[in-house]
Amino acid sequence: MPIFRLVIRIPILLCLPALVFAQSWVLQESGTKASLRGISAVSDQIAWASGNGGTFLRTVDGGATWVTGIVPGAEKSDFRGIQAFSERRALLMSSGDGDLSTVYRTEDAGAHWKVLLHNSDPKGFFDSIAFVDARHGMVFGDPVDGKFVLMVTRDGGATWTRTGFPASPAGEGAFAASNSALVVRGNHAWVATGGRGGARVGHLSASGANCCRMAQLPIRHEADGTGIFSLAFADAQYGVAVGGDYSKPGEDAHNVALTGDGGVTWTEPAGAHPRGYRSAVVWLPQEKLWIAAGTTGSEISRDGGQSWKALDGGSFNALAVSPGGVCWAVGPKGRIAKLTPAPRKP
């Protein structure tokens, strides 16, 4: 969405661990000052991250060391999305007007990159990329001629097909804030919108078919920079949406909503909300908790999203959880952190 193509400049705050949860963020040395908005965790040891200036990062040792690179010829690209499959194979999605929105792939740990999808429509803008497995995936983009763009691949990105999408209200768009305006879970996929006509969630199959039943959420959407910035689902039924107003990062009014029926209906929790605008939310199945993060800090919920308590005061843009339950966060000026899990009971 055009309003979110600007880099948000928020002072980085000190990391304040919340010992009451026996968990905290541990900052890692990224080796870059790029603004990072993409993070994909393959395993507890392997993760990839991405940011502006054509930047990508990779770790194979749980974040003890990160190797940073620049995609040749993409120095002006802002890689808002990344989908990694192994220590050698990953896809990068850049966000920008027209041909600045592109999908690249590497199969040799970033030594070489190939363009898979190039947006040639000057009105187009890619917001999010997500894959079910190594072959089946989707790219979600802002409306072109009144309809959102949803590109589907069934061969690992070699070919793409645009699928149908219902007409959108005026002023509706999506946000490329954390690569989570599109999420997949099993055979299901969901897309989230923002802007004056937005704060809606659409439910479709992970193949891109049967698009799209759209539900209105009780999340603020009175201006272009308001709406839903991130979605996450614990299973096919229970999900959390977060957002707010990115221009008023400290306001917590109407910034979270919950669903227990796969996205058909959504409610605003009655308990304490995240402490402001939030651009990312994830579910940690091993810990059975939700984490939300944004430019003014991060929160944790252990009661299904009904109430949220402070975890940290640092600035983050995006979150990712490995299959083993390791959670990473990325943010401005190369900021990367890993969540220290609570001790396991014997």
mmCIF file of C-alpha atoms in Angstrom:
data_model
loop_
_atom_site.group_PDB
_atom_site.id
_atom_site.type_symbol
_atom_site.label_atom_id
_atom_site.label_comp_id
_atom_site.label_asym_id
_atom_site.label_seq_id
_atom_site.Cartn_x
_atom_site.Cartn_y
_atom_site.Cartn_z
ATOM 1 C CA MET A 1 0.000 0.000 0.000
ATOM 2 C CA PRO A 2 1.516 3.373 -0.990
ATOM 3 C CA ILE A 3 1.363 4.924 2.479
ATOM 4 C CA PHE A 4 3.627 2.223 3.895
ATOM 5 C CA ARG A 5 6.373 2.493 1.299
ATOM 6 C CA LEU A 6 8.179 4.996 3.496
ATOM 7 C CA VAL A 7 10.664 3.810 6.084
ATOM 8 C CA ILE A 8 9.313 4.400 9.591
ATOM 9 C CA ARG A 9 11.880 6.203 11.696
ATOM 10 C CA ILE A 10 11.317 5.300 15.329
ATOM 11 C CA PRO A 11 14.113 5.460 17.937
ATOM 12 C CA ILE A 12 15.394 2.043 18.958
ATOM 13 C CA LEU A 13 14.641 1.447 22.630
ATOM 14 C CA LEU A 14 16.645 -0.633 25.065
ATOM 15 C CA CYS A 15 15.763 -4.298 25.370
ATOM 16 C CA LEU A 16 13.771 -4.753 28.590
ATOM 17 C CA PRO A 17 13.272 -8.446 29.343
ATOM 18 C CA ALA A 18 10.102 -9.384 31.154
ATOM 19 C CA LEU A 19 11.427 -11.932 33.621
ATOM 20 C CA VAL A 20 7.953 -12.779 34.795
ATOM 21 C CA PHE A 21 7.590 -14.853 31.615
ATOM 22 C CA ALA A 22 11.103 -16.379 31.968
ATOM 23 C CA GLN A 23 11.616 -15.313 28.350
ATOM 24 C CA SER A 24 13.364 -12.430 26.660
ATOM 25 C CA TRP A 25 14.790 -11.284 23.337
ATOM 26 C CA VAL A 26 18.526 -11.804 22.894
ATOM 27 C CA LEU A 27 20.018 -9.421 20.344
ATOM 28 C CA GLN A 28 22.262 -10.910 17.646
ATOM 29 C CA GLU A 29 24.915 -9.286 15.459
ATOM 30 C CA SER A 30 23.486 -9.037 11.941
ATOM 31 C CA GLY A 31 26.414 -7.324 10.213
ATOM 32 C CA THR A 32 24.156 -4.806 8.443
ATOM 33 C CA LYS A 33 22.368 -1.503 9.094
ATOM 34 C CA ALA A 34 19.613 -2.233 6.572
ATOM 35 C CA SER A 35 15.973 -1.898 7.604
ATOM 36 C CA LEU A 36 14.862 -5.528 7.932
ATOM 37 C CA ARG A 37 11.257 -6.573 7.318
ATOM 38 C CA GLY A 38 11.552 -10.175 6.135
ATOM 39 C CA ILE A 39 12.422 -13.216 8.270
ATOM 40 C CA SER A 40 11.914 -16.930 7.509
ATOM 41 C CA ALA A 41 12.933 -19.725 9.874
ATOM 42 C CA VAL A 42 13.649 -23.090 8.235
ATOM 43 C CA SER A 43 14.751 -24.805 11.449
ATOM 44 C CA ASP A 44 16.101 -23.979 14.889
ATOM 45 C CA GLN A 45 19.503 -23.426 13.236
ATOM 46 C CA ILE A 46 18.713 -22.135 9.735
ATOM 47 C CA ALA A 47 17.011 -18.789 9.080
ATOM 48 C CA TRP A 48 17.041 -16.117 6.364
ATOM 49 C CA ALA A 49 16.235 -12.403 6.663
ATOM 50 C CA SER A 50 15.833 -9.557 4.178
ATOM 51 C CA GLY A 51 15.651 -5.775 3.960
ATOM 52 C CA ASN A 52 16.198 -2.667 1.905
ATOM 53 C CA GLY A 53 19.170 -1.945 -0.333
ATOM 54 C CA GLY A 54 18.881 -5.408 -1.896
ATOM 55 C CA THR A 55 19.939 -6.998 1.414
ATOM 56 C CA PHE A 56 19.609 -10.623 2.449
ATOM 57 C CA LEU A 57 21.036 -12.480 5.467
ATOM 58 C CA ARG A 58 21.467 -16.123 6.385
ATOM 59 C CA THR A 59 22.411 -18.099 9.473
ATOM 60 C CA VAL A 60 23.066 -21.828 9.764
ATOM 61 C CA ASP A 61 24.085 -21.840 13.430
ATOM 62 C CA GLY A 62 21.022 -20.483 15.192
ATOM 63 C CA GLY A 63 22.055 -16.869 14.763
ATOM 64 C CA ALA A 64 25.497 -17.110 16.340
ATOM 65 C CA THR A 65 26.721 -15.759 12.990
ATOM 66 C CA TRP A 66 24.843 -14.111 10.132
ATOM 67 C CA VAL A 67 26.219 -13.843 6.588
ATOM 68 C CA THR A 68 25.007 -10.740 4.750
ATOM 69 C CA GLY A 69 24.787 -10.188 0.994
ATOM 70 C CA ILE A 70 23.381 -7.893 -1.691
ATOM 71 C CA VAL A 71 21.516 -9.295 -4.692
ATOM 72 C CA PRO A 72 23.462 -8.104 -7.791
ATOM 73 C CA GLY A 73 21.461 -5.563 -9.783
ATOM 74 C CA ALA A 74 18.865 -5.237 -7.011
ATOM 75 C CA GLU A 75 20.623 -2.605 -4.928
ATOM 76 C CA LYS A 76 17.502 -0.388 -5.049
ATOM 77 C CA SER A 77 15.158 -3.216 -4.067
ATOM 78 C CA ASP A 78 13.364 -3.316 -0.729
ATOM 79 C CA PHE A 79 13.004 -6.998 0.132
ATOM 80 C CA ARG A 80 9.930 -6.970 2.356
ATOM 81 C CA GLY A 81 9.284 -10.719 2.043
ATOM 82 C CA ILE A 82 11.347 -13.887 2.168
ATOM 83 C CA GLN A 83 10.448 -17.572 2.001
ATOM 84 C CA ALA A 84 13.268 -19.987 2.789
ATOM 85 C CA PHE A 85 13.265 -23.764 2.278
ATOM 86 C CA SER A 86 16.777 -24.851 3.243
ATOM 87 C CA GLU A 87 20.237 -23.483 3.937
ATOM 88 C CA ARG A 88 20.700 -23.129 0.159
ATOM 89 C CA ARG A 89 17.253 -22.388 -1.299
ATOM 90 C CA ALA A 90 15.163 -19.258 -0.696
ATOM 91 C CA LEU A 91 12.876 -16.780 -2.467
ATOM 92 C CA LEU A 92 13.012 -13.011 -2.009
ATOM 93 C CA MET A 93 10.126 -10.624 -2.735
ATOM 94 C CA SER A 94 10.781 -6.930 -3.239
ATOM 95 C CA SER A 95 8.016 -4.364 -2.751
ATOM 96 C CA GLY A 96 7.667 -1.171 -4.752
ATOM 97 C CA ASP A 97 5.798 0.572 -7.537
ATOM 98 C CA GLY A 98 5.639 -1.305 -10.800
ATOM 99 C CA ASP A 99 8.822 -3.161 -11.694
ATOM 100 C CA LEU A 100 10.275 -2.608 -8.216
ATOM 101 C CA SER A 101 8.062 -5.537 -7.161
ATOM 102 C CA THR A 102 9.933 -8.708 -8.115
ATOM 103 C CA VAL A 103 10.472 -12.263 -6.873
ATOM 104 C CA TYR A 104 13.970 -13.792 -6.948
ATOM 105 C CA ARG A 105 15.222 -17.317 -6.163
ATOM 106 C CA THR A 106 18.572 -18.717 -5.105
ATOM 107 C CA GLU A 107 19.513 -22.396 -4.990
ATOM 108 C CA ASP A 108 23.125 -21.946 -3.913
ATOM 109 C CA ALA A 109 22.880 -20.018 -0.628
ATOM 110 C CA GLY A 110 22.739 -16.612 -2.300
ATOM 111 C CA ALA A 111 25.725 -16.932 -4.639
ATOM 112 C CA HIS A 112 23.387 -16.507 -7.616
ATOM 113 C CA TRP A 113 19.831 -15.198 -7.989
ATOM 114 C CA LYS A 114 17.230 -15.674 -10.724
ATOM 115 C CA VAL A 115 14.154 -13.510 -11.369
ATOM 116 C CA LEU A 116 10.996 -15.649 -11.165
ATOM 117 C CA LEU A 117 8.218 -13.052 -11.202
ATOM 118 C CA HIS A 118 8.468 -9.487 -12.440
ATOM 119 C CA ASN A 119 5.608 -7.039 -11.982
ATOM 120 C CA SER A 120 5.179 -5.117 -15.216
ATOM 121 C CA ASP A 121 2.007 -3.239 -14.217
ATOM 122 C CA PRO A 122 2.886 0.306 -13.060
ATOM 123 C CA LYS A 123 -0.099 0.190 -10.680
ATOM 124 C CA GLY A 124 1.059 -3.036 -9.058
ATOM 125 C CA PHE A 125 2.736 -3.399 -5.659
ATOM 126 C CA PHE A 126 3.629 -6.735 -4.015
ATOM 127 C CA ASP A 127 2.863 -6.986 -0.281
ATOM 128 C CA SER A 128 3.421 -10.565 0.850
ATOM 129 C CA ILE A 129 4.686 -13.987 -0.243
ATOM 130 C CA ALA A 130 3.860 -17.356 1.362
ATOM 131 C CA PHE A 131 4.362 -21.004 0.410
ATOM 132 C CA VAL A 132 2.594 -24.192 1.483
ATOM 133 C CA ASP A 133 5.621 -26.275 0.463
ATOM 134 C CA ALA A 134 8.557 -25.958 -1.929
ATOM 135 C CA ARG A 135 6.290 -26.017 -5.006
ATOM 136 C CA HIS A 136 3.024 -24.327 -4.041
ATOM 137 C CA GLY A 137 2.912 -20.657 -3.127
ATOM 138 C CA MET A 138 1.275 -17.263 -3.596
ATOM 139 C CA VAL A 139 2.100 -13.571 -3.857
ATOM 140 C CA PHE A 140 -0.454 -11.015 -2.647
ATOM 141 C CA GLY A 141 -0.423 -7.451 -3.971
ATOM 142 C CA ASP A 142 -2.316 -4.154 -3.854
ATOM 143 C CA PRO A 143 -5.411 -3.701 -6.020
ATOM 144 C CA VAL A 144 -4.966 -3.074 -9.741
ATOM 145 C CA ASP A 145 -8.074 -1.736 -11.482
ATOM 146 C CA GLY A 146 -10.126 -2.324 -8.346
ATOM 147 C CA LYS A 147 -9.059 -5.898 -7.566
ATOM 148 C CA PHE A 148 -6.254 -7.266 -5.395
ATOM 149 C CA VAL A 149 -3.508 -9.170 -7.201
ATOM 150 C CA LEU A 150 -3.082 -12.803 -6.151
ATOM 151 C CA MET A 151 -0.416 -14.714 -8.084
ATOM 152 C CA VAL A 152 -0.210 -18.504 -7.674
ATOM 153 C CA THR A 153 2.594 -20.943 -8.505
ATOM 154 C CA ARG A 154 2.528 -24.750 -8.456
ATOM 155 C CA ASP A 155 6.078 -25.368 -9.642
ATOM 156 C CA GLY A 156 8.251 -23.566 -7.149
ATOM 157 C CA GLY A 157 7.937 -20.195 -8.848
ATOM 158 C CA ALA A 158 8.899 -21.185 -12.400
ATOM 159 C CA THR A 159 5.455 -20.089 -13.633
ATOM 160 C CA TRP A 160 2.747 -17.914 -12.076
ATOM 161 C CA THR A 161 -0.984 -17.461 -12.716
ATOM 162 C CA ARG A 162 -3.166 -14.611 -11.513
ATOM 163 C CA THR A 163 -6.285 -15.926 -9.796
ATOM 164 C CA GLY A 164 -9.620 -14.198 -9.451
ATOM 165 C CA PHE A 165 -10.366 -11.761 -6.637
ATOM 166 C CA PRO A 166 -13.574 -9.844 -5.862
ATOM 167 C CA ALA A 167 -13.736 -6.093 -6.341
ATOM 168 C CA SER A 168 -12.380 -3.996 -3.462
ATOM 169 C CA PRO A 169 -13.904 -0.881 -1.883
ATOM 170 C CA ALA A 170 -12.268 2.463 -2.610
ATOM 171 C CA GLY A 171 -9.336 3.158 -0.332
ATOM 172 C CA GLU A 172 -8.572 -0.493 0.443
ATOM 173 C CA GLY A 173 -5.039 -1.852 0.156
ATOM 174 C CA ALA A 174 -2.577 -4.113 1.940
ATOM 175 C CA PHE A 175 0.598 -3.512 3.921
ATOM 176 C CA ALA A 176 4.088 -4.786 3.139
ATOM 177 C CA ALA A 177 5.117 -4.236 6.748
ATOM 178 C CA SER A 178 6.126 -7.735 7.832
ATOM 179 C CA ASN A 179 5.314 -10.182 5.016
ATOM 180 C CA SER A 180 2.249 -11.349 6.912
ATOM 181 C CA ALA A 181 -0.676 -9.800 5.056
ATOM 182 C CA LEU A 182 -0.870 -13.284 3.498
ATOM 183 C CA VAL A 183 -0.588 -16.433 5.624
ATOM 184 C CA VAL A 184 -1.019 -20.136 4.892
ATOM 185 C CA ARG A 185 -1.895 -22.900 7.321
ATOM 186 C CA GLY A 186 -2.370 -26.411 5.975
ATOM 187 C CA ASN A 187 -4.913 -26.247 3.161
ATOM 188 C CA HIS A 188 -6.054 -22.762 4.150
ATOM 189 C CA ALA A 189 -4.854 -19.256 3.336
ATOM 190 C CA TRP A 190 -5.916 -15.820 4.536
ATOM 191 C CA VAL A 191 -5.257 -12.274 3.290
ATOM 192 C CA ALA A 192 -5.553 -9.052 5.313
ATOM 193 C CA THR A 193 -6.307 -5.516 4.187
ATOM 194 C CA GLY A 194 -6.045 -1.943 5.464
ATOM 195 C CA GLY A 195 -6.824 1.621 4.505
ATOM 196 C CA ARG A 196 -10.088 3.522 4.632
ATOM 197 C CA GLY A 197 -11.955 0.734 2.853
ATOM 198 C CA GLY A 198 -10.123 -2.092 4.584
ATOM 199 C CA ALA A 199 -9.533 -3.945 7.870
ATOM 200 C CA ARG A 200 -10.951 -7.022 6.192
ATOM 201 C CA VAL A 201 -9.755 -10.633 6.046
ATOM 202 C CA GLY A 202 -10.353 -13.011 3.168
ATOM 203 C CA HIS A 203 -10.294 -16.806 3.525
ATOM 204 C CA LEU A 204 -9.391 -19.034 0.587
ATOM 205 C CA SER A 205 -7.774 -22.372 -0.120
ATOM 206 C CA ALA A 206 -3.985 -22.595 -0.071
ATOM 207 C CA SER A 207 -4.101 -23.307 -3.804
ATOM 208 C CA GLY A 208 -5.539 -19.838 -4.394
ATOM 209 C CA ALA A 209 -8.956 -21.201 -5.375
ATOM 210 C CA ASN A 210 -12.349 -20.278 -3.911
ATOM 211 C CA CYS A 211 -11.406 -16.653 -3.364
ATOM 212 C CA CYS A 212 -12.712 -15.008 -1.390
ATOM 213 C CA ARG A 213 -15.063 -14.655 1.576
ATOM 214 C CA MET A 214 -14.226 -11.256 3.116
ATOM 215 C CA ALA A 215 -14.950 -10.492 6.780
ATOM 216 C CA GLN A 216 -14.906 -7.035 8.388
ATOM 217 C CA LEU A 217 -12.757 -6.789 11.521
ATOM 218 C CA PRO A 218 -13.113 -4.455 14.531
ATOM 219 C CA ILE A 219 -9.678 -2.968 13.792
ATOM 220 C CA ARG A 220 -9.362 0.762 13.114
ATOM 221 C CA HIS A 221 -9.342 1.769 9.447
ATOM 222 C CA GLU A 222 -10.200 5.455 9.363
ATOM 223 C CA ALA A 223 -7.159 6.504 7.314
ATOM 224 C CA ASP A 224 -4.733 5.201 4.677
ATOM 225 C CA GLY A 225 -2.150 4.171 7.285
ATOM 226 C CA THR A 226 -4.572 2.183 9.436
ATOM 227 C CA GLY A 227 -5.865 -1.357 9.293
ATOM 228 C CA ILE A 228 -4.575 -4.914 9.643
ATOM 229 C CA PHE A 229 -0.816 -5.266 9.319
ATOM 230 C CA SER A 230 -0.366 -8.923 10.283
ATOM 231 C CA LEU A 231 -2.214 -12.225 10.567
ATOM 232 C CA ALA A 232 -1.319 -15.520 12.249
ATOM 233 C CA PHE A 233 -3.235 -18.745 12.843
ATOM 234 C CA ALA A 234 -2.669 -21.450 15.433
ATOM 235 C CA ASP A 235 -4.713 -23.907 13.367
ATOM 236 C CA ALA A 236 -7.432 -23.792 10.741
ATOM 237 C CA GLN A 237 -9.855 -22.139 13.172
ATOM 238 C CA TYR A 238 -8.107 -19.889 15.673
ATOM 239 C CA GLY A 239 -6.304 -16.759 14.512
ATOM 240 C CA VAL A 240 -5.133 -13.309 15.608
ATOM 241 C CA ALA A 241 -4.929 -10.089 13.591
ATOM 242 C CA VAL A 242 -2.963 -7.033 14.712
ATOM 243 C CA GLY A 243 -2.478 -3.538 13.334
ATOM 244 C CA GLY A 244 -3.566 -0.046 14.240
ATOM 245 C CA ASP A 245 -2.238 3.284 12.980
ATOM 246 C CA TYR A 246 1.445 3.261 11.996
ATOM 247 C CA SER A 247 1.560 7.085 12.183
ATOM 248 C CA LYS A 248 0.456 6.926 15.842
ATOM 249 C CA PRO A 249 2.590 4.026 17.101
ATOM 250 C CA GLY A 250 1.718 4.521 20.781
ATOM 251 C CA GLU A 251 -2.058 4.260 20.397
ATOM 252 C CA ASP A 252 -3.600 0.903 21.342
ATOM 253 C CA ALA A 253 -7.205 1.542 20.294
ATOM 254 C CA HIS A 254 -8.727 -1.207 18.137
ATOM 255 C CA ASN A 255 -5.397 -2.817 17.224
ATOM 256 C CA VAL A 256 -6.168 -6.533 17.739
ATOM 257 C CA ALA A 257 -8.936 -8.980 16.808
ATOM 258 C CA LEU A 258 -9.525 -12.714 17.309
ATOM 259 C CA THR A 259 -11.329 -15.465 15.408
ATOM 260 C CA GLY A 260 -12.305 -18.956 16.482
ATOM 261 C CA ASP A 261 -14.113 -20.040 13.326
ATOM 262 C CA GLY A 262 -11.474 -19.786 10.619
ATOM 263 C CA GLY A 263 -11.977 -16.096 9.957
ATOM 264 C CA VAL A 264 -15.734 -16.019 9.427
ATOM 265 C CA THR A 265 -16.260 -13.778 12.446
ATOM 266 C CA TRP A 266 -13.852 -11.656 14.512
ATOM 267 C CA THR A 267 -14.092 -9.996 17.915
ATOM 268 C CA GLU A 268 -12.037 -7.446 19.805
ATOM 269 C CA PRO A 269 -10.694 -8.834 23.098
ATOM 270 C CA ALA A 270 -11.863 -7.196 26.317
ATOM 271 C CA GLY A 271 -8.495 -7.456 28.075
ATOM 272 C CA ALA A 272 -5.356 -5.346 27.757
ATOM 273 C CA HIS A 273 -4.301 -4.791 24.146
ATOM 274 C CA PRO A 274 -0.799 -4.647 22.681
ATOM 275 C CA ARG A 275 0.629 -1.264 23.673
ATOM 276 C CA GLY A 276 0.392 0.376 20.250
ATOM 277 C CA TYR A 277 0.587 -0.162 16.524
ATOM 278 C CA ARG A 278 1.773 -3.706 15.817
ATOM 279 C CA SER A 279 3.125 -4.942 12.485
ATOM 280 C CA ALA A 280 3.642 -8.636 13.312
ATOM 281 C CA VAL A 281 2.072 -11.474 15.274
ATOM 282 C CA VAL A 282 3.010 -15.176 15.569
ATOM 283 C CA TRP A 283 1.879 -18.305 17.389
ATOM 284 C CA LEU A 284 4.401 -20.398 19.341
ATOM 285 C CA PRO A 285 2.818 -23.873 19.539
ATOM 286 C CA GLN A 286 5.372 -25.379 21.930
ATOM 287 C CA GLU A 287 4.859 -22.523 24.400
ATOM 288 C CA LYS A 288 1.147 -22.120 23.588
ATOM 289 C CA LEU A 289 1.405 -18.364 23.392
ATOM 290 C CA TRP A 290 1.082 -15.454 20.986
ATOM 291 C CA ILE A 291 3.679 -12.738 20.440
ATOM 292 C CA ALA A 292 2.933 -9.361 18.836
ATOM 293 C CA ALA A 293 5.622 -6.843 17.894
ATOM 294 C CA GLY A 294 5.973 -3.365 16.440
ATOM 295 C CA THR A 295 8.004 -0.211 16.531
ATOM 296 C CA THR A 296 7.314 0.489 20.237
ATOM 297 C CA GLY A 297 7.840 -2.986 21.618
ATOM 298 C CA SER A 298 6.449 -6.503 21.867
ATOM 299 C CA GLU A 299 3.830 -8.277 23.952
ATOM 300 C CA ILE A 300 2.896 -11.803 24.907
ATOM 301 C CA SER A 301 -0.493 -13.473 25.382
ATOM 302 C CA ARG A 302 -1.011 -16.779 27.146
ATOM 303 C CA ASP A 303 -4.823 -16.700 27.162
ATOM 304 C CA GLY A 304 -5.594 -17.009 23.477
ATOM 305 C CA GLY A 305 -5.111 -13.325 22.715
ATOM 306 C CA GLN A 306 -7.688 -12.158 25.258
ATOM 307 C CA SER A 307 -5.088 -10.077 27.113
ATOM 308 C CA TRP A 308 -1.516 -8.959 26.380
ATOM 309 C CA LYS A 309 1.422 -8.124 28.651
ATOM 310 C CA ALA A 310 4.700 -6.387 27.863
ATOM 311 C CA LEU A 311 7.615 -8.568 26.821
ATOM 312 C CA ASP A 312 10.106 -5.962 25.574
ATOM 313 C CA GLY A 313 10.472 -2.309 24.607
ATOM 314 C CA GLY A 314 12.651 -2.756 21.505
ATOM 315 C CA SER A 315 11.643 -1.874 17.953
ATOM 316 C CA PHE A 316 10.809 -4.774 15.610
ATOM 317 C CA ASN A 317 9.072 -5.085 12.233
ATOM 318 C CA ALA A 318 8.601 -8.807 11.594
ATOM 319 C CA LEU A 319 8.560 -12.187 13.365
ATOM 320 C CA ALA A 320 9.072 -15.821 12.360
ATOM 321 C CA VAL A 321 8.880 -19.144 14.211
ATOM 322 C CA SER A 322 10.783 -22.293 13.248
ATOM 323 C CA PRO A 323 9.072 -25.715 13.197
ATOM 324 C CA GLY A 324 10.896 -26.419 16.448
ATOM 325 C CA GLY A 325 9.559 -23.295 18.139
ATOM 326 C CA VAL A 326 12.501 -20.888 17.905
ATOM 327 C CA CYS A 327 11.274 -17.315 17.362
ATOM 328 C CA TRP A 328 13.257 -14.581 15.608
ATOM 329 C CA ALA A 329 12.450 -10.868 15.249
ATOM 330 C CA VAL A 330 13.910 -8.309 12.829
ATOM 331 C CA GLY A 331 13.704 -4.537 12.748
ATOM 332 C CA PRO A 332 15.321 -1.230 11.800
ATOM 333 C CA LYS A 333 19.070 -0.692 11.426
ATOM 334 C CA GLY A 334 19.852 -4.386 11.091
ATOM 335 C CA ARG A 335 18.207 -5.330 14.374
ATOM 336 C CA ILE A 336 17.838 -9.110 14.857
ATOM 337 C CA ALA A 337 16.861 -10.908 18.040
ATOM 338 C CA LYS A 338 16.087 -14.460 19.121
ATOM 339 C CA LEU A 339 13.628 -15.347 21.846
ATOM 340 C CA THR A 340 15.051 -17.256 24.768
ATOM 341 C CA PRO A 341 12.494 -19.969 25.561
ATOM 342 C CA ALA A 342 11.196 -20.602 29.038
ATOM 343 C CA PRO A 343 12.935 -23.493 30.821
ATOM 344 C CA ARG A 344 11.237 -26.850 30.289
ATOM 345 C CA LYS A 345 9.835 -28.570 33.349
ATOM 346 C CA PRO A 346 11.366 -31.994 34.012
#
